[in-house]
mmCIF file of N, CA and C and ligand atoms in Angstrom:
data_model
loop_
_atom_site.group_PDB
_atom_site.id
_atom_site.type_symbol
_atom_site.label_atom_id
_atom_site.label_comp_id
_atom_site.label_asym_id
_atom_site.label_seq_id
_atom_site.Cartn_x
_atom_site.Cartn_y
_atom_site.Cartn_z
ATOM 1 N N UNK X 78 -1.051 -19.248 0.864
ATOM 2 C CA UNK X 78 -1.780 -18.707 2.005
ATOM 3 C C UNK X 78 -2.124 -17.239 1.749
ATOM 4 N N UNK X 79 -3.325 -16.839 2.112
ATOM 5 C CA UNK X 79 -3.729 -15.466 1.872
ATOM 6 C C UNK X 79 -3.263 -14.519 2.968
ATOM 7 N N UNK X 80 -3.413 -13.237 2.707
ATOM 8 C CA UNK X 80 -3.006 -12.195 3.649
ATOM 9 C C UNK X 80 -4.227 -11.428 4.143
ATOM 10 N N UNK X 81 -4.027 -10.752 5.294
ATOM 11 C CA UNK X 81 -5.025 -9.767 5.756
ATOM 12 C C UNK X 81 -4.556 -8.422 5.230
ATOM 13 N N UNK X 82 -5.349 -7.826 4.371
ATOM 14 C CA UNK X 82 -4.908 -6.626 3.654
ATOM 15 C C UNK X 82 -5.867 -5.474 3.930
ATOM 16 N N UNK X 83 -5.309 -4.318 4.326
ATOM 17 C CA UNK X 83 -6.085 -3.094 4.525
ATOM 18 C C UNK X 83 -5.944 -2.231 3.279
ATOM 19 N N UNK X 84 -7.055 -1.707 2.793
ATOM 20 C CA UNK X 84 -7.011 -0.831 1.616
ATOM 21 C C UNK X 84 -7.673 0.496 1.944
ATOM 22 N N UNK X 85 -7.183 1.558 1.336
ATOM 23 C CA UNK X 85 -7.796 2.857 1.578
ATOM 24 C C UNK X 85 -7.205 3.912 0.676
ATOM 25 N N UNK X 86 -7.858 5.071 0.675
ATOM 26 C CA UNK X 86 -7.352 6.162 -0.145
ATOM 27 C C UNK X 86 -8.390 7.245 -0.340
ATOM 28 N N UNK X 87 -8.057 8.207 -1.186
ATOM 29 C CA UNK X 87 -8.971 9.330 -1.421
ATOM 30 C C UNK X 87 -9.686 9.161 -2.762
ATOM 31 N N UNK X 88 -10.395 10.246 -3.171
ATOM 32 C CA UNK X 88 -11.163 10.213 -4.418
ATOM 33 C C UNK X 88 -10.266 9.986 -5.643
ATOM 34 N N UNK X 89 -9.025 10.491 -5.589
ATOM 35 C CA UNK X 89 -8.107 10.350 -6.723
ATOM 36 C C UNK X 89 -7.663 8.915 -6.943
ATOM 37 N N UNK X 90 -7.788 8.104 -5.905
ATOM 38 C CA UNK X 90 -7.392 6.703 -6.023
ATOM 39 C C UNK X 90 -8.561 5.742 -6.014
ATOM 40 N N UNK X 91 -9.781 6.301 -5.975
ATOM 41 C CA UNK X 91 -10.956 5.441 -5.780
ATOM 42 C C UNK X 91 -11.126 4.394 -6.885
ATOM 43 N N UNK X 92 -10.973 4.830 -8.152
ATOM 44 C CA UNK X 92 -11.174 3.869 -9.257
ATOM 45 C C UNK X 92 -10.133 2.758 -9.208
ATOM 46 N N UNK X 93 -8.890 3.128 -8.958
ATOM 47 C CA UNK X 93 -7.812 2.130 -8.892
ATOM 48 C C UNK X 93 -8.069 1.186 -7.717
ATOM 49 N N UNK X 94 -8.471 1.740 -6.577
ATOM 50 C CA UNK X 94 -8.736 0.902 -5.401
ATOM 51 C C UNK X 94 -9.870 -0.078 -5.695
ATOM 52 N N UNK X 95 -10.915 0.400 -6.361
ATOM 53 C CA UNK X 95 -12.050 -0.467 -6.684
ATOM 54 C C UNK X 95 -11.593 -1.619 -7.570
ATOM 55 N N UNK X 96 -10.751 -1.320 -8.560
ATOM 56 C CA UNK X 96 -10.233 -2.372 -9.435
ATOM 57 C C UNK X 96 -9.392 -3.378 -8.630
ATOM 58 N N UNK X 97 -8.522 -2.861 -7.769
ATOM 59 C CA UNK X 97 -7.632 -3.750 -7.006
ATOM 60 C C UNK X 97 -8.437 -4.618 -6.026
ATOM 61 N N UNK X 98 -9.475 -4.072 -5.437
ATOM 62 C CA UNK X 98 -10.319 -4.882 -4.546
ATOM 63 C C UNK X 98 -10.977 -6.017 -5.336
ATOM 64 N N UNK X 99 -11.486 -5.699 -6.535
ATOM 65 C CA UNK X 99 -12.089 -6.757 -7.386
ATOM 66 C C UNK X 99 -11.061 -7.836 -7.691
ATOM 67 N N UNK X 100 -9.857 -7.400 -8.004
ATOM 68 C CA UNK X 100 -8.777 -8.320 -8.357
ATOM 69 C C UNK X 100 -8.390 -9.200 -7.158
ATOM 70 N N UNK X 101 -8.235 -8.581 -5.994
ATOM 71 C CA UNK X 101 -7.785 -9.331 -4.815
ATOM 72 C C UNK X 101 -8.873 -10.234 -4.260
ATOM 73 N N UNK X 102 -10.136 -9.873 -4.526
ATOM 74 C CA UNK X 102 -11.254 -10.709 -4.082
ATOM 75 C C UNK X 102 -11.179 -12.088 -4.737
ATOM 76 N N UNK X 103 -10.583 -12.139 -5.937
ATOM 77 C CA UNK X 103 -10.460 -13.432 -6.643
ATOM 78 C C UNK X 103 -9.300 -14.265 -6.085
ATOM 79 N N UNK X 104 -8.461 -13.659 -5.237
ATOM 80 C CA UNK X 104 -7.372 -14.395 -4.596
ATOM 81 C C UNK X 104 -7.806 -14.746 -3.166
ATOM 82 N N UNK X 105 -6.906 -15.451 -2.455
ATOM 83 C CA UNK X 105 -7.281 -15.995 -1.141
ATOM 84 C C UNK X 105 -6.869 -15.044 -0.009
ATOM 85 N N UNK X 106 -7.496 -13.849 0.050
ATOM 86 C CA UNK X 106 -7.103 -12.874 1.066
ATOM 87 C C UNK X 106 -8.327 -12.418 1.863
ATOM 88 N N UNK X 107 -8.049 -11.835 3.034
ATOM 89 C CA UNK X 107 -9.099 -11.149 3.791
ATOM 90 C C UNK X 107 -8.864 -9.664 3.585
ATOM 91 N N UNK X 108 -9.870 -8.950 3.099
ATOM 92 C CA UNK X 108 -9.716 -7.534 2.750
ATOM 93 C C UNK X 108 -10.567 -6.670 3.669
ATOM 94 N N UNK X 109 -10.030 -5.487 4.002
ATOM 95 C CA UNK X 109 -10.858 -4.481 4.684
ATOM 96 C C UNK X 109 -10.621 -3.128 4.016
ATOM 97 N N UNK X 110 -11.716 -2.495 3.594
ATOM 98 C CA UNK X 110 -11.636 -1.211 2.899
ATOM 99 C C UNK X 110 -11.923 -0.081 3.888
ATOM 100 N N UNK X 111 -10.922 0.764 4.129
ATOM 101 C CA UNK X 111 -11.077 1.906 5.041
ATOM 102 C C UNK X 111 -11.709 3.120 4.350
ATOM 103 N N UNK X 112 -12.101 2.981 3.075
ATOM 104 C CA UNK X 112 -12.674 4.105 2.341
ATOM 105 C C UNK X 112 -11.594 4.949 1.684
ATOM 106 N N UNK X 113 -11.977 5.962 0.987
ATOM 107 C CA UNK X 113 -13.274 6.512 0.738
ATOM 108 C C UNK X 113 -14.087 5.621 -0.198
ATOM 109 N N UNK X 114 -15.380 5.911 -0.258
ATOM 110 C CA UNK X 114 -16.278 4.997 -0.960
ATOM 111 C C UNK X 114 -16.894 5.568 -2.228
ATOM 112 N N UNK X 115 -16.379 6.693 -2.697
ATOM 113 C CA UNK X 115 -16.855 7.256 -3.971
ATOM 114 C C UNK X 115 -15.841 8.313 -4.428
ATOM 115 N N UNK X 116 -16.180 9.031 -5.502
ATOM 116 C CA UNK X 116 -15.221 9.981 -6.082
ATOM 117 C C UNK X 116 -15.454 11.430 -5.629
ATOM 118 N N UNK X 117 -16.229 11.614 -4.570
ATOM 119 C CA UNK X 117 -16.377 12.966 -4.005
ATOM 120 C C UNK X 117 -15.089 13.366 -3.306
ATOM 121 N N UNK X 118 -14.736 14.631 -3.432
ATOM 122 C CA UNK X 118 -13.471 15.115 -2.899
ATOM 123 C C UNK X 118 -13.400 14.973 -1.372
ATOM 124 N N UNK X 119 -12.317 14.381 -0.919
ATOM 125 C CA UNK X 119 -12.085 14.180 0.522
ATOM 126 C C UNK X 119 -10.631 14.510 0.836
ATOM 127 N N UNK X 120 -10.261 14.464 2.107
ATOM 128 C CA UNK X 120 -8.892 14.734 2.544
ATOM 129 C C UNK X 120 -8.209 13.403 2.866
ATOM 130 N N UNK X 121 -7.168 13.088 2.088
ATOM 131 C CA UNK X 121 -6.554 11.743 2.221
ATOM 132 C C UNK X 121 -6.075 11.389 3.639
ATOM 133 N N UNK X 122 -5.578 12.329 4.475
ATOM 134 C CA UNK X 122 -5.123 11.883 5.807
ATOM 135 C C UNK X 122 -6.240 11.254 6.637
ATOM 136 N N UNK X 123 -7.488 11.675 6.390
ATOM 137 C CA UNK X 123 -8.612 11.128 7.165
ATOM 138 C C UNK X 123 -8.771 9.625 6.946
ATOM 139 N N UNK X 124 -8.305 9.128 5.812
ATOM 140 C CA UNK X 124 -8.423 7.696 5.503
ATOM 141 C C UNK X 124 -7.113 6.956 5.764
ATOM 142 N N UNK X 125 -6.017 7.685 5.644
ATOM 143 C CA UNK X 125 -4.706 7.046 5.823
ATOM 144 C C UNK X 125 -4.441 6.729 7.289
ATOM 145 N N UNK X 126 -4.674 7.675 8.185
ATOM 146 C CA UNK X 126 -4.261 7.463 9.582
ATOM 147 C C UNK X 126 -4.951 6.254 10.242
ATOM 148 N N UNK X 127 -6.267 6.072 10.056
ATOM 149 C CA UNK X 127 -6.868 4.853 10.659
ATOM 150 C C UNK X 127 -6.260 3.573 10.090
ATOM 151 N N UNK X 128 -6.000 3.558 8.793
ATOM 152 C CA UNK X 128 -5.387 2.360 8.173
ATOM 153 C C UNK X 128 -3.983 2.148 8.731
ATOM 154 N N UNK X 129 -3.200 3.213 8.799
ATOM 155 C CA UNK X 129 -1.806 3.086 9.254
ATOM 156 C C UNK X 129 -1.762 2.615 10.705
ATOM 157 N N UNK X 130 -2.651 3.130 11.536
ATOM 158 C CA UNK X 130 -2.712 2.701 12.940
ATOM 159 C C UNK X 130 -3.035 1.210 13.022
ATOM 160 N N UNK X 131 -3.956 0.757 12.201
ATOM 161 C CA UNK X 131 -4.334 -0.665 12.215
ATOM 162 C C UNK X 131 -3.176 -1.538 11.735
ATOM 163 N N UNK X 132 -2.418 -1.087 10.741
ATOM 164 C CA UNK X 132 -1.262 -1.865 10.282
ATOM 165 C C UNK X 132 -0.184 -1.862 11.368
ATOM 166 N N UNK X 133 0.042 -0.705 12.007
ATOM 167 C CA UNK X 133 1.021 -0.640 13.112
ATOM 168 C C UNK X 133 0.646 -1.610 14.229
ATOM 169 N N UNK X 134 -0.643 -1.730 14.485
ATOM 170 C CA UNK X 134 -1.125 -2.611 15.563
ATOM 171 C C UNK X 134 -1.207 -4.072 15.130
ATOM 172 N N UNK X 135 -0.695 -4.353 13.933
ATOM 173 C CA UNK X 135 -0.631 -5.722 13.390
ATOM 174 C C UNK X 135 -2.001 -6.355 13.225
ATOM 175 N N UNK X 136 -3.016 -5.500 12.990
ATOM 176 C CA UNK X 136 -4.340 -6.036 12.670
ATOM 177 C C UNK X 136 -4.380 -6.544 11.226
ATOM 178 N N UNK X 137 -3.391 -6.110 10.423
ATOM 179 C CA UNK X 137 -3.304 -6.523 9.016
ATOM 180 C C UNK X 137 -1.857 -6.880 8.710
ATOM 181 N N UNK X 138 -1.661 -7.706 7.675
ATOM 182 C CA UNK X 138 -0.296 -8.027 7.241
ATOM 183 C C UNK X 138 0.339 -6.831 6.551
ATOM 184 N N UNK X 139 -0.463 -6.104 5.781
ATOM 185 C CA UNK X 139 0.028 -4.887 5.126
ATOM 186 C C UNK X 139 -1.157 -4.081 4.606
ATOM 187 N N UNK X 140 -0.839 -2.865 4.150
ATOM 188 C CA UNK X 140 -1.870 -1.990 3.601
ATOM 189 C C UNK X 140 -1.541 -1.573 2.186
ATOM 190 N N UNK X 141 -2.573 -1.211 1.457
ATOM 191 C CA UNK X 141 -2.388 -0.624 0.131
ATOM 192 C C UNK X 141 -3.194 0.674 0.100
ATOM 193 N N UNK X 142 -2.500 1.778 -0.181
ATOM 194 C CA UNK X 142 -3.139 3.088 -0.205
ATOM 195 C C UNK X 142 -3.147 3.634 -1.629
ATOM 196 N N UNK X 143 -4.173 4.419 -1.930
ATOM 197 C CA UNK X 143 -4.349 4.953 -3.273
ATOM 198 C C UNK X 143 -4.695 6.437 -3.191
ATOM 199 N N UNK X 144 -4.021 7.257 -3.969
ATOM 200 C CA UNK X 144 -4.511 8.609 -4.237
ATOM 201 C C UNK X 144 -4.107 8.933 -5.665
ATOM 202 N N UNK X 145 -4.251 10.213 -6.062
ATOM 203 C CA UNK X 145 -3.948 10.532 -7.457
ATOM 204 C C UNK X 145 -2.491 10.259 -7.789
ATOM 205 N N UNK X 146 -1.599 10.837 -7.009
ATOM 206 C CA UNK X 146 -0.156 10.736 -7.271
ATOM 207 C C UNK X 146 0.559 9.724 -6.385
ATOM 208 N N UNK X 147 -0.067 9.310 -5.323
ATOM 209 C CA UNK X 147 0.483 8.460 -4.244
ATOM 210 C C UNK X 147 1.285 9.262 -3.225
ATOM 211 N N UNK X 148 1.598 10.515 -3.523
ATOM 212 C CA UNK X 148 2.433 11.278 -2.585
ATOM 213 C C UNK X 148 1.720 11.583 -1.267
ATOM 214 N N UNK X 149 0.485 12.058 -1.338
ATOM 215 C CA UNK X 149 -0.218 12.457 -0.112
ATOM 216 C C UNK X 149 -0.405 11.289 0.843
ATOM 217 N N UNK X 150 -0.849 10.157 0.303
ATOM 218 C CA UNK X 150 -1.081 9.010 1.184
ATOM 219 C C UNK X 150 0.243 8.489 1.746
ATOM 220 N N UNK X 151 1.289 8.530 0.935
ATOM 221 C CA UNK X 151 2.591 8.020 1.389
ATOM 222 C C UNK X 151 3.166 8.918 2.491
ATOM 223 N N UNK X 152 3.099 10.226 2.276
ATOM 224 C CA UNK X 152 3.600 11.161 3.296
ATOM 225 C C UNK X 152 2.856 10.969 4.611
ATOM 226 N N UNK X 153 1.551 10.820 4.540
ATOM 227 C CA UNK X 153 0.740 10.677 5.762
ATOM 228 C C UNK X 153 1.062 9.366 6.466
ATOM 229 N N UNK X 154 1.138 8.283 5.722
ATOM 230 C CA UNK X 154 1.400 6.969 6.327
ATOM 231 C C UNK X 154 2.771 6.939 6.991
ATOM 232 N N UNK X 155 3.744 7.568 6.363
ATOM 233 C CA UNK X 155 5.105 7.504 6.901
ATOM 234 C C UNK X 155 5.309 8.360 8.158
ATOM 235 N N UNK X 156 4.300 9.124 8.562
ATOM 236 C CA UNK X 156 4.367 9.805 9.865
ATOM 237 C C UNK X 156 4.262 8.806 11.015
ATOM 238 N N UNK X 157 3.758 7.616 10.721
ATOM 239 C CA UNK X 157 3.627 6.571 11.743
ATOM 240 C C UNK X 157 4.955 5.837 11.856
ATOM 241 N N UNK X 158 5.491 5.759 13.064
ATOM 242 C CA UNK X 158 6.838 5.221 13.269
ATOM 243 C C UNK X 158 7.015 3.800 12.756
ATOM 244 N N UNK X 159 5.983 2.996 12.854
ATOM 245 C CA UNK X 159 6.155 1.591 12.455
ATOM 246 C C UNK X 159 5.729 1.341 11.007
ATOM 247 N N UNK X 160 5.405 2.407 10.299
ATOM 248 C CA UNK X 160 4.989 2.238 8.895
ATOM 249 C C UNK X 160 6.158 2.525 7.966
ATOM 250 N N UNK X 161 6.344 1.627 7.009
ATOM 251 C CA UNK X 161 7.288 1.858 5.906
ATOM 252 C C UNK X 161 6.459 1.839 4.631
ATOM 253 N N UNK X 162 6.038 3.040 4.211
ATOM 254 C CA UNK X 162 5.172 3.162 3.034
ATOM 255 C C UNK X 162 6.017 3.516 1.823
ATOM 256 N N UNK X 163 5.774 2.817 0.720
ATOM 257 C CA UNK X 163 6.571 3.010 -0.495
ATOM 258 C C UNK X 163 5.655 3.238 -1.691
ATOM 259 N N UNK X 164 5.993 4.228 -2.492
ATOM 260 C CA UNK X 164 5.256 4.471 -3.737
ATOM 261 C C UNK X 164 5.767 3.499 -4.792
ATOM 262 N N UNK X 165 4.843 2.863 -5.507
ATOM 263 C CA UNK X 165 5.244 1.935 -6.576
ATOM 264 C C UNK X 165 4.510 2.294 -7.865
ATOM 265 N N UNK X 166 5.278 2.465 -8.923
ATOM 266 C CA UNK X 166 4.689 2.738 -10.233
ATOM 267 C C UNK X 166 5.165 1.729 -11.282
ATOM 268 N N UNK X 167 6.010 0.779 -10.881
ATOM 269 C CA UNK X 167 6.336 -0.364 -11.746
ATOM 270 C C UNK X 167 6.351 -1.611 -10.866
ATOM 271 N N UNK X 168 6.252 -2.769 -11.514
ATOM 272 C CA UNK X 168 6.266 -4.034 -10.774
ATOM 273 C C UNK X 168 7.612 -4.243 -10.083
ATOM 274 N N UNK X 169 8.697 -3.830 -10.735
ATOM 275 C CA UNK X 169 10.022 -4.036 -10.145
ATOM 276 C C UNK X 169 10.191 -3.183 -8.887
ATOM 277 N N UNK X 170 9.729 -1.950 -8.940
ATOM 278 C CA UNK X 170 9.839 -1.088 -7.758
ATOM 279 C C UNK X 170 8.973 -1.636 -6.624
ATOM 280 N N UNK X 171 7.810 -2.179 -6.966
ATOM 281 C CA UNK X 171 6.947 -2.780 -5.940
ATOM 282 C C UNK X 171 7.644 -3.961 -5.275
ATOM 283 N N UNK X 172 8.282 -4.811 -6.063
ATOM 284 C CA UNK X 172 8.994 -5.966 -5.499
ATOM 285 C C UNK X 172 10.147 -5.495 -4.622
ATOM 286 N N UNK X 173 10.899 -4.515 -5.090
ATOM 287 C CA UNK X 173 12.038 -4.007 -4.306
ATOM 288 C C UNK X 173 11.584 -3.387 -2.987
ATOM 289 N N UNK X 174 10.420 -2.762 -2.997
ATOM 290 C CA UNK X 174 9.903 -2.152 -1.763
ATOM 291 C C UNK X 174 9.734 -3.201 -0.680
ATOM 292 N N UNK X 175 9.362 -4.422 -1.065
ATOM 293 C CA UNK X 175 9.237 -5.529 -0.108
ATOM 294 C C UNK X 175 10.608 -6.154 0.141
ATOM 295 N N UNK X 176 11.335 -6.492 -0.936
ATOM 296 C CA UNK X 176 12.597 -7.241 -0.814
ATOM 297 C C UNK X 176 13.641 -6.476 0.004
ATOM 298 N N UNK X 177 13.772 -5.178 -0.235
ATOM 299 C CA UNK X 177 14.848 -4.398 0.399
ATOM 300 C C UNK X 177 14.365 -3.540 1.564
ATOM 301 N N UNK X 178 13.136 -3.051 1.493
ATOM 302 C CA UNK X 178 12.667 -2.094 2.497
ATOM 303 C C UNK X 178 11.608 -2.672 3.426
ATOM 304 N N UNK X 179 11.186 -3.887 3.175
ATOM 305 C CA UNK X 179 10.125 -4.515 3.962
ATOM 306 C C UNK X 179 8.930 -3.566 4.122
ATOM 307 N N UNK X 180 8.568 -2.930 3.026
ATOM 308 C CA UNK X 180 7.445 -1.980 3.055
ATOM 309 C C UNK X 180 6.197 -2.683 3.563
ATOM 310 N N UNK X 181 5.524 -2.068 4.539
ATOM 311 C CA UNK X 181 4.273 -2.649 5.024
ATOM 312 C C UNK X 181 3.044 -1.878 4.531
ATOM 313 N N UNK X 182 3.295 -0.841 3.747
ATOM 314 C CA UNK X 182 2.212 -0.154 3.041
ATOM 315 C C UNK X 182 2.700 0.173 1.629
ATOM 316 N N UNK X 183 1.920 -0.213 0.648
ATOM 317 C CA UNK X 183 2.232 0.105 -0.745
ATOM 318 C C UNK X 183 1.342 1.258 -1.177
ATOM 319 N N UNK X 184 1.921 2.276 -1.786
ATOM 320 C CA UNK X 184 1.161 3.468 -2.185
ATOM 321 C C UNK X 184 1.088 3.538 -3.708
ATOM 322 N N UNK X 185 -0.126 3.638 -4.207
ATOM 323 C CA UNK X 185 -0.388 3.523 -5.640
ATOM 324 C C UNK X 185 -0.881 4.851 -6.214
ATOM 325 N N UNK X 186 -0.218 5.345 -7.271
ATOM 326 C CA UNK X 186 -0.675 6.566 -7.947
ATOM 327 C C UNK X 186 -1.795 6.258 -8.946
ATOM 328 N N UNK X 187 -3.021 6.288 -8.443
ATOM 329 C CA UNK X 187 -4.166 5.790 -9.203
ATOM 330 C C UNK X 187 -4.401 6.482 -10.527
ATOM 331 N N UNK X 188 -4.029 7.767 -10.618
ATOM 332 C CA UNK X 188 -4.315 8.508 -11.857
ATOM 333 C C UNK X 188 -3.283 8.249 -12.947
ATOM 334 N N UNK X 189 -2.274 7.439 -12.654
ATOM 335 C CA UNK X 189 -1.175 7.262 -13.609
ATOM 336 C C UNK X 189 -0.957 5.807 -14.013
ATOM 337 N N UNK X 190 -1.851 4.917 -13.618
ATOM 338 C CA UNK X 190 -1.662 3.494 -13.922
ATOM 339 C C UNK X 190 -2.931 2.914 -14.526
ATOM 340 N N UNK X 191 -2.760 2.064 -15.566
ATOM 341 C CA UNK X 191 -3.931 1.369 -16.107
ATOM 342 C C UNK X 191 -4.132 0.039 -15.362
ATOM 343 N N UNK X 192 -5.203 -0.658 -15.726
ATOM 344 C CA UNK X 192 -5.568 -1.860 -14.949
ATOM 345 C C UNK X 192 -4.507 -2.942 -15.034
ATOM 346 N N UNK X 193 -3.901 -3.131 -16.212
ATOM 347 C CA UNK X 193 -2.902 -4.207 -16.291
ATOM 348 C C UNK X 193 -1.656 -3.833 -15.503
ATOM 349 N N UNK X 194 -1.298 -2.547 -15.483
ATOM 350 C CA UNK X 194 -0.167 -2.109 -14.645
ATOM 351 C C UNK X 194 -0.490 -2.315 -13.169
ATOM 352 N N UNK X 195 -1.702 -1.977 -12.776
ATOM 353 C CA UNK X 195 -2.103 -2.166 -11.372
ATOM 354 C C UNK X 195 -1.986 -3.629 -10.969
ATOM 355 N N UNK X 196 -2.482 -4.502 -11.820
ATOM 356 C CA UNK X 196 -2.453 -5.939 -11.522
ATOM 357 C C UNK X 196 -1.015 -6.429 -11.358
ATOM 358 N N UNK X 197 -0.158 -6.044 -12.270
ATOM 359 C CA UNK X 197 1.254 -6.471 -12.201
ATOM 360 C C UNK X 197 1.924 -5.951 -10.936
ATOM 361 N N UNK X 198 1.695 -4.685 -10.619
ATOM 362 C CA UNK X 198 2.348 -4.059 -9.460
ATOM 363 C C UNK X 198 1.897 -4.717 -8.160
ATOM 364 N N UNK X 199 0.597 -4.894 -8.016
ATOM 365 C CA UNK X 199 0.075 -5.479 -6.772
ATOM 366 C C UNK X 199 0.555 -6.920 -6.614
ATOM 367 N N UNK X 200 0.479 -7.706 -7.684
ATOM 368 C CA UNK X 200 0.930 -9.105 -7.594
ATOM 369 C C UNK X 200 2.426 -9.186 -7.314
ATOM 370 N N UNK X 201 3.184 -8.281 -7.887
ATOM 371 C CA UNK X 201 4.627 -8.280 -7.697
ATOM 372 C C UNK X 201 4.964 -8.024 -6.220
ATOM 373 N N UNK X 202 4.295 -7.064 -5.617
ATOM 374 C CA UNK X 202 4.515 -6.762 -4.192
ATOM 375 C C UNK X 202 4.089 -7.957 -3.322
ATOM 376 N N UNK X 203 2.915 -8.493 -3.596
ATOM 377 C CA UNK X 203 2.381 -9.584 -2.765
ATOM 378 C C UNK X 203 3.279 -10.817 -2.835
ATOM 379 N N UNK X 204 3.843 -11.083 -3.999
ATOM 380 C CA UNK X 204 4.641 -12.308 -4.179
ATOM 381 C C UNK X 204 6.101 -12.141 -3.776
ATOM 382 N N UNK X 205 6.518 -10.927 -3.454
ATOM 383 C CA UNK X 205 7.919 -10.696 -3.076
ATOM 384 C C UNK X 205 8.111 -11.011 -1.590
ATOM 385 N N UNK X 206 9.376 -11.287 -1.215
ATOM 386 C CA UNK X 206 9.723 -11.614 0.165
ATOM 387 C C UNK X 206 10.862 -10.707 0.627
ATOM 388 N N UNK X 207 10.781 -10.239 1.867
ATOM 389 C CA UNK X 207 11.856 -9.421 2.438
ATOM 390 C C UNK X 207 13.129 -10.253 2.521
ATOM 391 N N UNK X 208 14.238 -9.669 2.082
ATOM 392 C CA UNK X 208 15.496 -10.425 2.019
ATOM 393 C C UNK X 208 16.284 -10.410 3.328
ATOM 394 N N UNK X 209 15.944 -9.520 4.270
ATOM 395 C CA UNK X 209 16.636 -9.493 5.565
ATOM 396 C C UNK X 209 18.107 -9.134 5.409
ATOM 397 N N UNK X 210 18.951 -9.678 6.321
ATOM 398 C CA UNK X 210 20.391 -9.444 6.242
ATOM 399 C C UNK X 210 20.732 -7.966 6.334
ATOM 400 N N UNK X 211 21.528 -7.468 5.401
ATOM 401 C CA UNK X 211 21.938 -6.057 5.438
ATOM 402 C C UNK X 211 20.726 -5.126 5.311
ATOM 403 N N UNK X 212 19.671 -5.618 4.677
ATOM 404 C CA UNK X 212 18.470 -4.781 4.539
ATOM 405 C C UNK X 212 17.760 -4.628 5.882
ATOM 406 N N UNK X 213 17.803 -5.678 6.693
ATOM 407 C CA UNK X 213 17.203 -5.579 8.034
ATOM 408 C C UNK X 213 17.941 -4.515 8.859
ATOM 409 N N UNK X 214 19.271 -4.515 8.762
ATOM 410 C CA UNK X 214 20.052 -3.526 9.510
ATOM 411 C C UNK X 214 19.636 -2.104 9.098
ATOM 412 N N UNK X 215 19.445 -1.888 7.817
ATOM 413 C CA UNK X 215 19.085 -0.551 7.322
ATOM 414 C C UNK X 215 17.659 -0.185 7.730
ATOM 415 N N UNK X 216 16.756 -1.150 7.615
ATOM 416 C CA UNK X 216 15.365 -0.897 8.000
ATOM 417 C C UNK X 216 15.269 -0.558 9.490
ATOM 418 N N UNK X 217 16.103 -1.233 10.299
ATOM 419 C CA UNK X 217 16.102 -0.956 11.746
ATOM 420 C C UNK X 217 16.528 0.474 12.061
ATOM 421 N N UNK X 218 17.256 1.117 11.149
ATOM 422 C CA UNK X 218 17.723 2.491 11.379
ATOM 423 C C UNK X 218 16.748 3.551 10.891
ATOM 424 N N UNK X 219 15.618 3.140 10.311
ATOM 425 C CA UNK X 219 14.672 4.128 9.745
ATOM 426 C C UNK X 219 13.943 4.942 10.816
ATOM 427 N N UNK X 220 13.377 4.328 11.854
ATOM 428 C CA UNK X 220 12.599 5.130 12.823
ATOM 429 C C UNK X 220 13.470 6.219 13.467
ATOM 430 N N UNK X 221 12.855 7.358 13.780
ATOM 431 C CA UNK X 221 13.641 8.449 14.360
ATOM 432 C C UNK X 221 12.929 9.040 15.571
HETATM 433 C C1 RB5 S 75 -6.474 14.934 -5.211
HETATM 434 O O1 RB5 S 75 -6.793 15.828 -6.234
HETATM 435 C C2 RB5 S 75 -4.993 14.687 -5.190
HETATM 436 O O2 RB5 S 75 -4.311 15.824 -4.772
HETATM 437 C C3 RB5 S 75 -4.671 13.514 -4.292
HETATM 438 O O3 RB5 S 75 -5.338 12.386 -4.758
HETATM 439 C C4 RB5 S 75 -3.217 13.107 -4.201
HETATM 440 O O4 RB5 S 75 -2.636 13.007 -5.468
HETATM 441 C C5 RB5 S 75 -2.413 13.921 -3.271
HETATM 442 O O5 RB5 S 75 -1.220 13.675 -3.050
#
């Protein structure tokens, strides 16, 4: 079964986002791109907050954000109380973000990953399942 996936990011993540959209289009998902739509310099919070609000409102199953380092988009997304945004730079970390932290936004450092790494990381996150149990107890303590 496919997912409803929100994607977004700044100019530093644009190329990676474009690749991931092409990749996910070949799978059975519904995608919505919150922008940006080219490599002109922009401010990442302008794209993160609308996406994060939509994920909080359960309009999407999860989001994937992209910037150069992943830090800016992750910091911005995590200001939203119901968002658990995690930076992933390996497939194992991406899987753990879902399995242990029930991350609902994955943050990708677009300037530091090649296409095969991107494919592995995204598929690893999508195919992972939250393990619940003691992890649910910890996740419940995150909001402040
Ligand atoms: C843009 O140059 C870069 O600062 C941005 O993409 C991101 O890495 C910020 O955290």
